[in-house]
């Protein structure tokens, strides 16, 4: 039996790695993928706790998160496409018009 | 050490490795492939946690649909690689430092607090079978389910509108 | 019991009595609201008919009183004030005394209103101010209403309301031409005269008020019904109180009825239009004092010796004013001083306790003095029309004036500019003669009977006063003779008098009616057997109030014959001086030559105005100046306000403005603003536009929060 703590730790490490990707990479698509990774780590936590508490609600939330993630990916990739059309780049640092 | 734990550790190793691979790979296509691997391992975790439906959804929706979409966009834009940044990336070491600190903090919080590991409270593994999940989803969470449907529709329309090229301009 | 008796006769005439006040008020309101567009004829008709209707109501009151066996009747009207148990009602008192006054006021008032419709038509044209016609009749109607309140009130308070009201109207009408060119005859001295009348009356009103306060304090009521006869009759307190009350009341009488020492306003009051002089300053308002004394007879009877005080004042005034009248050149001034003198007769009479004689003289005087004033007005108007061709309407016989002549300083009231007018204005002349004879006291004329009765009472009780009054009567005959010779006989001494024009019928008819009354009015108190109707009539009221039977002395030839002879002698002397050798143009008054400084004194009113000016006005003005300049301006304004308050306030505000406001508050505000601005500039550098920088800071926050969870 794998202790719950292992899953939590794994989920934390995956989340941190996703965050690292967001913070270090300049490729918008990879940043986006890192966000997906962070969402997955959260999903893993949901399922692990659902298993731990014996309540299926956690899985249902995972289901919803997946649906929202799918929608997010659709819109987000559409945005990336739109930005690329205007800027001809997917480098996030070049999309920095909003500065003080 | 139990077999299950060994399997967990191996899979965890794979998951972490694939995640790192996704982050550090210069080529976006490789990154996407590493991420698919990661999703696959996570799907196996779901199976181990008694959530076969979610595991299947993970494989089909994430590893399947979403990642295909990613790859499709990468190919479409032809943006597998970026030029090197001209200015010094001061943020990278800072970010790594923060991430390490975060991981240390998390690990300390999870393992360092009481000494005892959190066990699985519920021993029954059939908690997440598709029937009970569907029953709950279509009874208790019916309204959010419908709202999700609307959300997806809106996202679809939004994606089409955003990407639609204005022929006049 | 009286009430039931009256009501059984059907309609209660007494209930009509409030209309004597409200009909004139309605008249003035109609003219005030609708009169702006109306022509003068309609305005005059409205005003005159309002007063005429008032006269009708007064006559109805007379009839009602006859039906009530002359018993006084009180008609409650409204509660003016109700304070707890204390009530101040407005009640109308209908008794023989008040009805007499009502009849005189409304009767003479009606005639004067009719006269004024004609007179003012010319006057407003002469003064070139046509709009004032309506204003004049509004004031006149208001006066009638106020006078009616005065005579019909059942308490001293309502009497006082009317008393003040007529004072106001007097002020308004004396200063009626207040805005005339100041360097002509109609100068701003008109306004000054109004002010003078008002101030002199204020002094008198102070006396009346004090008398009222004392009365109320001691008798707990001001109502005539409650005061007389019971409260005063059963009064047995200290005589000093009565002395104070009557003394103060006498001051009020002196103010309103122009007695020494407050008479000075009445001659100046002639600045008002002549109908005003006739109505207010001869026939009605100035007699209010006599009415007041008669009404208050029980109080004046309460203590021995009070009578002498009042009678002395009256007699002294009668003589004093008569001497001044001799030295006047202004036709109206002569009549004004004559009025003061005759009022002195009345006050002396009521002062002696001869209330009937005083009231009788009041009534006859109202007839003949109104007649004389109206006649004088007619004379003045005739001369004015002769002087002023535009309104005279006789260009054919009038030589055109050049501009200089037209604007010469011409006084149409100066008798030295008149002369020979009896041929030009015969109607005025004859009616004027009737009034003159009545005033002189020639037998069968009205003034003879009333003056004779006063002299008779004086002779019986106060011989000194009798002699004073005889001298005054002699002077009266003399100055009236002088006036008639100067005005109507001889040759015209000014071009205007040569072409003088007779007045219209609207003015002559009232003159004729008043002339008739001046001739035959005296018979209402026929002093022989079966006579004394007026005495009995008034007696119903006075006897009931005082609780004593009126003493009616029998006719005494020993009084009447010498008085008549003296009057004839005075006429003879005046003929010797003025009639035999008529005055020529520019010639000095022969009397002035003969009497020298005495005439000068008479002419200058014995310098009373100057004495008052020196004794009262100047010190008062100096005091006022002292208060104004030293106390108010120097101390209060300069020192206290300027230095004490303004300067300190400025210092304080400067302190608040400079160190506090600029130094502290503004600095805080500016500092806040610049701090926000600077910090905003600094913080804006954080907004790099690089999304990953933002993400890093968010992540930093996550790390810190987690660290906090660990180390807390």
PDB file of N, CA and C in Angstrom, chain C residues 134-173:
ATOM      1  N   UNK C 134     -54.734 107.640  -7.039  1.00  0.00           N
ATOM      2  CA  UNK C 134     -55.217 106.405  -6.429  1.00  0.00           C
ATOM      3  C   UNK C 134     -54.621 106.232  -5.034  1.00  0.00           C
ATOM      4  N   UNK C 135     -53.335 106.498  -4.922  1.00  0.00           N
ATOM      5  CA  UNK C 135     -52.660 106.356  -3.630  1.00  0.00           C
ATOM      6  C   UNK C 135     -53.344 107.223  -2.583  1.00  0.00           C
ATOM      7  N   UNK C 136     -53.724 108.441  -2.979  1.00  0.00           N
ATOM      8  CA  UNK C 136     -54.355 109.346  -2.035  1.00  0.00           C
ATOM      9  C   UNK C 136     -55.632 108.740  -1.469  1.00  0.00           C
ATOM     10  N   UNK C 137     -56.455 108.194  -2.347  1.00  0.00           N
ATOM     11  CA  UNK C 137     -57.736 107.686  -1.847  1.00  0.00           C
ATOM     12  C   UNK C 137     -57.591 106.388  -1.079  1.00  0.00           C
ATOM     13  N   UNK C 138     -56.546 105.640  -1.396  1.00  0.00           N
ATOM     14  CA  UNK C 138     -56.282 104.439  -0.589  1.00  0.00           C
ATOM     15  C   UNK C 138     -55.940 104.853   0.839  1.00  0.00           C
ATOM     16  N   UNK C 139     -55.072 105.838   0.948  1.00  0.00           N
ATOM     17  CA  UNK C 139     -54.700 106.324   2.284  1.00  0.00           C
ATOM     18  C   UNK C 139     -55.918 106.883   3.007  1.00  0.00           C
ATOM     19  N   UNK C 140     -56.744 107.623   2.274  1.00  0.00           N
ATOM     20  CA  UNK C 140     -57.890 108.264   2.913  1.00  0.00           C
ATOM     21  C   UNK C 140     -58.864 107.214   3.444  1.00  0.00           C
ATOM     22  N   UNK C 141     -59.125 106.193   2.634  1.00  0.00           N
ATOM     23  CA  UNK C 141     -60.018 105.139   3.106  1.00  0.00           C
ATOM     24  C   UNK C 141     -59.423 104.410   4.299  1.00  0.00           C
ATOM     25  N   UNK C 142     -58.126 104.203   4.240  1.00  0.00           N
ATOM     26  CA  UNK C 142     -57.468 103.553   5.372  1.00  0.00           C
ATOM     27  C   UNK C 142     -57.631 104.404   6.626  1.00  0.00           C
ATOM     28  N   UNK C 143     -57.526 105.700   6.437  1.00  0.00           N
ATOM     29  CA  UNK C 143     -57.694 106.580   7.595  1.00  0.00           C
ATOM     30  C   UNK C 143     -59.084 106.432   8.189  1.00  0.00           C
ATOM     31  N   UNK C 144     -60.095 106.431   7.314  1.00  0.00           N
ATOM     32  CA  UNK C 144     -61.471 106.306   7.820  1.00  0.00           C
ATOM     33  C   UNK C 144     -61.614 105.005   8.609  1.00  0.00           C
ATOM     34  N   UNK C 145     -61.061 103.921   8.059  1.00  0.00           N
ATOM     35  CA  UNK C 145     -61.161 102.630   8.747  1.00  0.00           C
ATOM     36  C   UNK C 145     -60.494 102.705  10.116  1.00  0.00           C
ATOM     37  N   UNK C 146     -59.322 103.305  10.159  1.00  0.00           N
ATOM     38  CA  UNK C 146     -58.585 103.378  11.412  1.00  0.00           C
ATOM     39  C   UNK C 146     -59.305 104.265  12.426  1.00  0.00           C
ATOM     40  N   UNK C 147     -59.843 105.352  11.911  1.00  0.00           N
ATOM     41  CA  UNK C 147     -60.561 106.256  12.806  1.00  0.00           C
ATOM     42  C   UNK C 147     -61.783 105.544  13.383  1.00  0.00           C
ATOM     43  N   UNK C 148     -62.399 104.713  12.564  1.00  0.00           N
ATOM     44  CA  UNK C 148     -63.569 103.977  13.045  1.00  0.00           C
ATOM     45  C   UNK C 148     -63.171 102.960  14.103  1.00  0.00           C
ATOM     46  N   UNK C 149     -62.013 102.332  13.910  1.00  0.00           N
ATOM     47  CA  UNK C 149     -61.531 101.421  14.952  1.00  0.00           C
ATOM     48  C   UNK C 149     -61.333 102.195  16.237  1.00  0.00           C
ATOM     49  N   UNK C 150     -60.773 103.383  16.099  1.00  0.00           N
ATOM     50  CA  UNK C 150     -60.488 104.207  17.271  1.00  0.00           C
ATOM     51  C   UNK C 150     -61.771 104.516  18.036  1.00  0.00           C
ATOM     52  N   UNK C 151     -62.792 105.007  17.334  1.00  0.00           N
ATOM     53  CA  UNK C 151     -63.969 105.491  18.048  1.00  0.00           C
ATOM     54  C   UNK C 151     -64.894 104.359  18.453  1.00  0.00           C
ATOM     55  N   UNK C 152     -64.800 103.209  17.784  1.00  0.00           N
ATOM     56  CA  UNK C 152     -65.784 102.161  18.083  1.00  0.00           C
ATOM     57  C   UNK C 152     -65.229 101.094  19.013  1.00  0.00           C
ATOM     58  N   UNK C 153     -63.947 101.132  19.308  1.00  0.00           N
ATOM     59  CA  UNK C 153     -63.390 100.083  20.148  1.00  0.00           C
ATOM     60  C   UNK C 153     -63.952 100.119  21.555  1.00  0.00           C
ATOM     61  N   UNK C 154     -64.043  98.928  22.137  1.00  0.00           N
ATOM     62  CA  UNK C 154     -64.606  98.855  23.489  1.00  0.00           C
ATOM     63  C   UNK C 154     -63.508  98.715  24.530  1.00  0.00           C
ATOM     64  N   UNK C 155     -62.291  99.002  24.155  1.00  0.00           N
ATOM     65  CA  UNK C 155     -61.238  98.942  25.156  1.00  0.00           C
ATOM     66  C   UNK C 155     -60.170  99.947  24.775  1.00  0.00           C
ATOM     67  N   UNK C 156     -59.361 100.277  25.756  1.00  0.00           N
ATOM     68  CA  UNK C 156     -58.267 101.191  25.458  1.00  0.00           C
ATOM     69  C   UNK C 156     -57.349 100.607  24.409  1.00  0.00           C
ATOM     70  N   UNK C 157     -57.257  99.278  24.401  1.00  0.00           N
ATOM     71  CA  UNK C 157     -56.333  98.659  23.459  1.00  0.00           C
ATOM     72  C   UNK C 157     -56.785  98.881  22.025  1.00  0.00           C
ATOM     73  N   UNK C 158     -58.077  98.642  21.758  1.00  0.00           N
ATOM     74  CA  UNK C 158     -58.558  98.855  20.393  1.00  0.00           C
ATOM     75  C   UNK C 158     -58.514 100.330  20.050  1.00  0.00           C
ATOM     76  N   UNK C 159     -58.788 101.151  21.054  1.00  0.00           N
ATOM     77  CA  UNK C 159     -58.669 102.587  20.829  1.00  0.00           C
ATOM     78  C   UNK C 159     -57.245 102.918  20.417  1.00  0.00           C
ATOM     79  N   UNK C 160     -56.321 102.242  21.074  1.00  0.00           N
ATOM     80  CA  UNK C 160     -54.918 102.509  20.764  1.00  0.00           C
ATOM     81  C   UNK C 160     -54.540 102.016  19.367  1.00  0.00           C
ATOM     82  N   UNK C 161     -55.130 100.879  18.978  1.00  0.00           N
ATOM     83  CA  UNK C 161     -54.867 100.380  17.620  1.00  0.00           C
ATOM     84  C   UNK C 161     -55.271 101.441  16.603  1.00  0.00           C
ATOM     85  N   UNK C 162     -56.491 101.952  16.778  1.00  0.00           N
ATOM     86  CA  UNK C 162     -56.931 102.997  15.863  1.00  0.00           C
ATOM     87  C   UNK C 162     -56.079 104.253  15.994  1.00  0.00           C
ATOM     88  N   UNK C 163     -55.730 104.562  17.205  1.00  0.00           N
ATOM     89  CA  UNK C 163     -54.899 105.733  17.521  1.00  0.00           C
ATOM     90  C   UNK C 163     -53.601 105.684  16.728  1.00  0.00           C
ATOM     91  N   UNK C 164     -52.964 104.525  16.735  1.00  0.00           N
ATOM     92  CA  UNK C 164     -51.729 104.362  15.976  1.00  0.00           C
ATOM     93  C   UNK C 164     -52.007 104.340  14.482  1.00  0.00           C
ATOM     94  N   UNK C 165     -53.122 103.712  14.121  1.00  0.00           N
ATOM     95  CA  UNK C 165     -53.452 103.630  12.703  1.00  0.00           C
ATOM     96  C   UNK C 165     -53.664 104.996  12.091  1.00  0.00           C
ATOM     97  N   UNK C 166     -54.406 105.848  12.778  1.00  0.00           N
ATOM     98  CA  UNK C 166     -54.615 107.188  12.225  1.00  0.00           C
ATOM     99  C   UNK C 166     -53.304 107.964  12.240  1.00  0.00           C
ATOM    100  N   UNK C 167     -52.466 107.677  13.223  1.00  0.00           N
ATOM    101  CA  UNK C 167     -51.159 108.329  13.235  1.00  0.00           C
ATOM    102  C   UNK C 167     -50.361 107.958  11.995  1.00  0.00           C
ATOM    103  N   UNK C 168     -50.433 106.684  11.652  1.00  0.00           N
ATOM    104  CA  UNK C 168     -49.749 106.225  10.442  1.00  0.00           C
ATOM    105  C   UNK C 168     -50.311 106.927   9.213  1.00  0.00           C
ATOM    106  N   UNK C 169     -51.639 106.961   9.101  1.00  0.00           N
ATOM    107  CA  UNK C 169     -52.253 107.586   7.929  1.00  0.00           C
ATOM    108  C   UNK C 169     -51.894 109.061   7.891  1.00  0.00           C
ATOM    109  N   UNK C 170     -51.885 109.684   9.064  1.00  0.00           N
ATOM    110  CA  UNK C 170     -51.488 111.083   9.134  1.00  0.00           C
ATOM    111  C   UNK C 170     -50.095 111.260   8.578  1.00  0.00           C
ATOM    112  N   UNK C 171     -49.198 110.408   9.006  1.00  0.00           N
ATOM    113  CA  UNK C 171     -47.820 110.447   8.511  1.00  0.00           C
ATOM    114  C   UNK C 171     -47.781 110.280   6.999  1.00  0.00           C
ATOM    115  N   UNK C 172     -48.514 109.295   6.518  1.00  0.00           N
ATOM    116  CA  UNK C 172     -48.492 109.015   5.079  1.00  0.00           C
ATOM    117  C   UNK C 172     -49.025 110.193   4.285  1.00  0.00           C
ATOM    118  N   UNK C 173     -50.068 110.841   4.833  1.00  0.00           N
ATOM    119  CA  UNK C 173     -50.730 111.876   4.051  1.00  0.00           C
ATOM    120  C   UNK C 173     -50.051 113.235   4.212  1.00  0.00           C
TER     121      UNK C 173
END
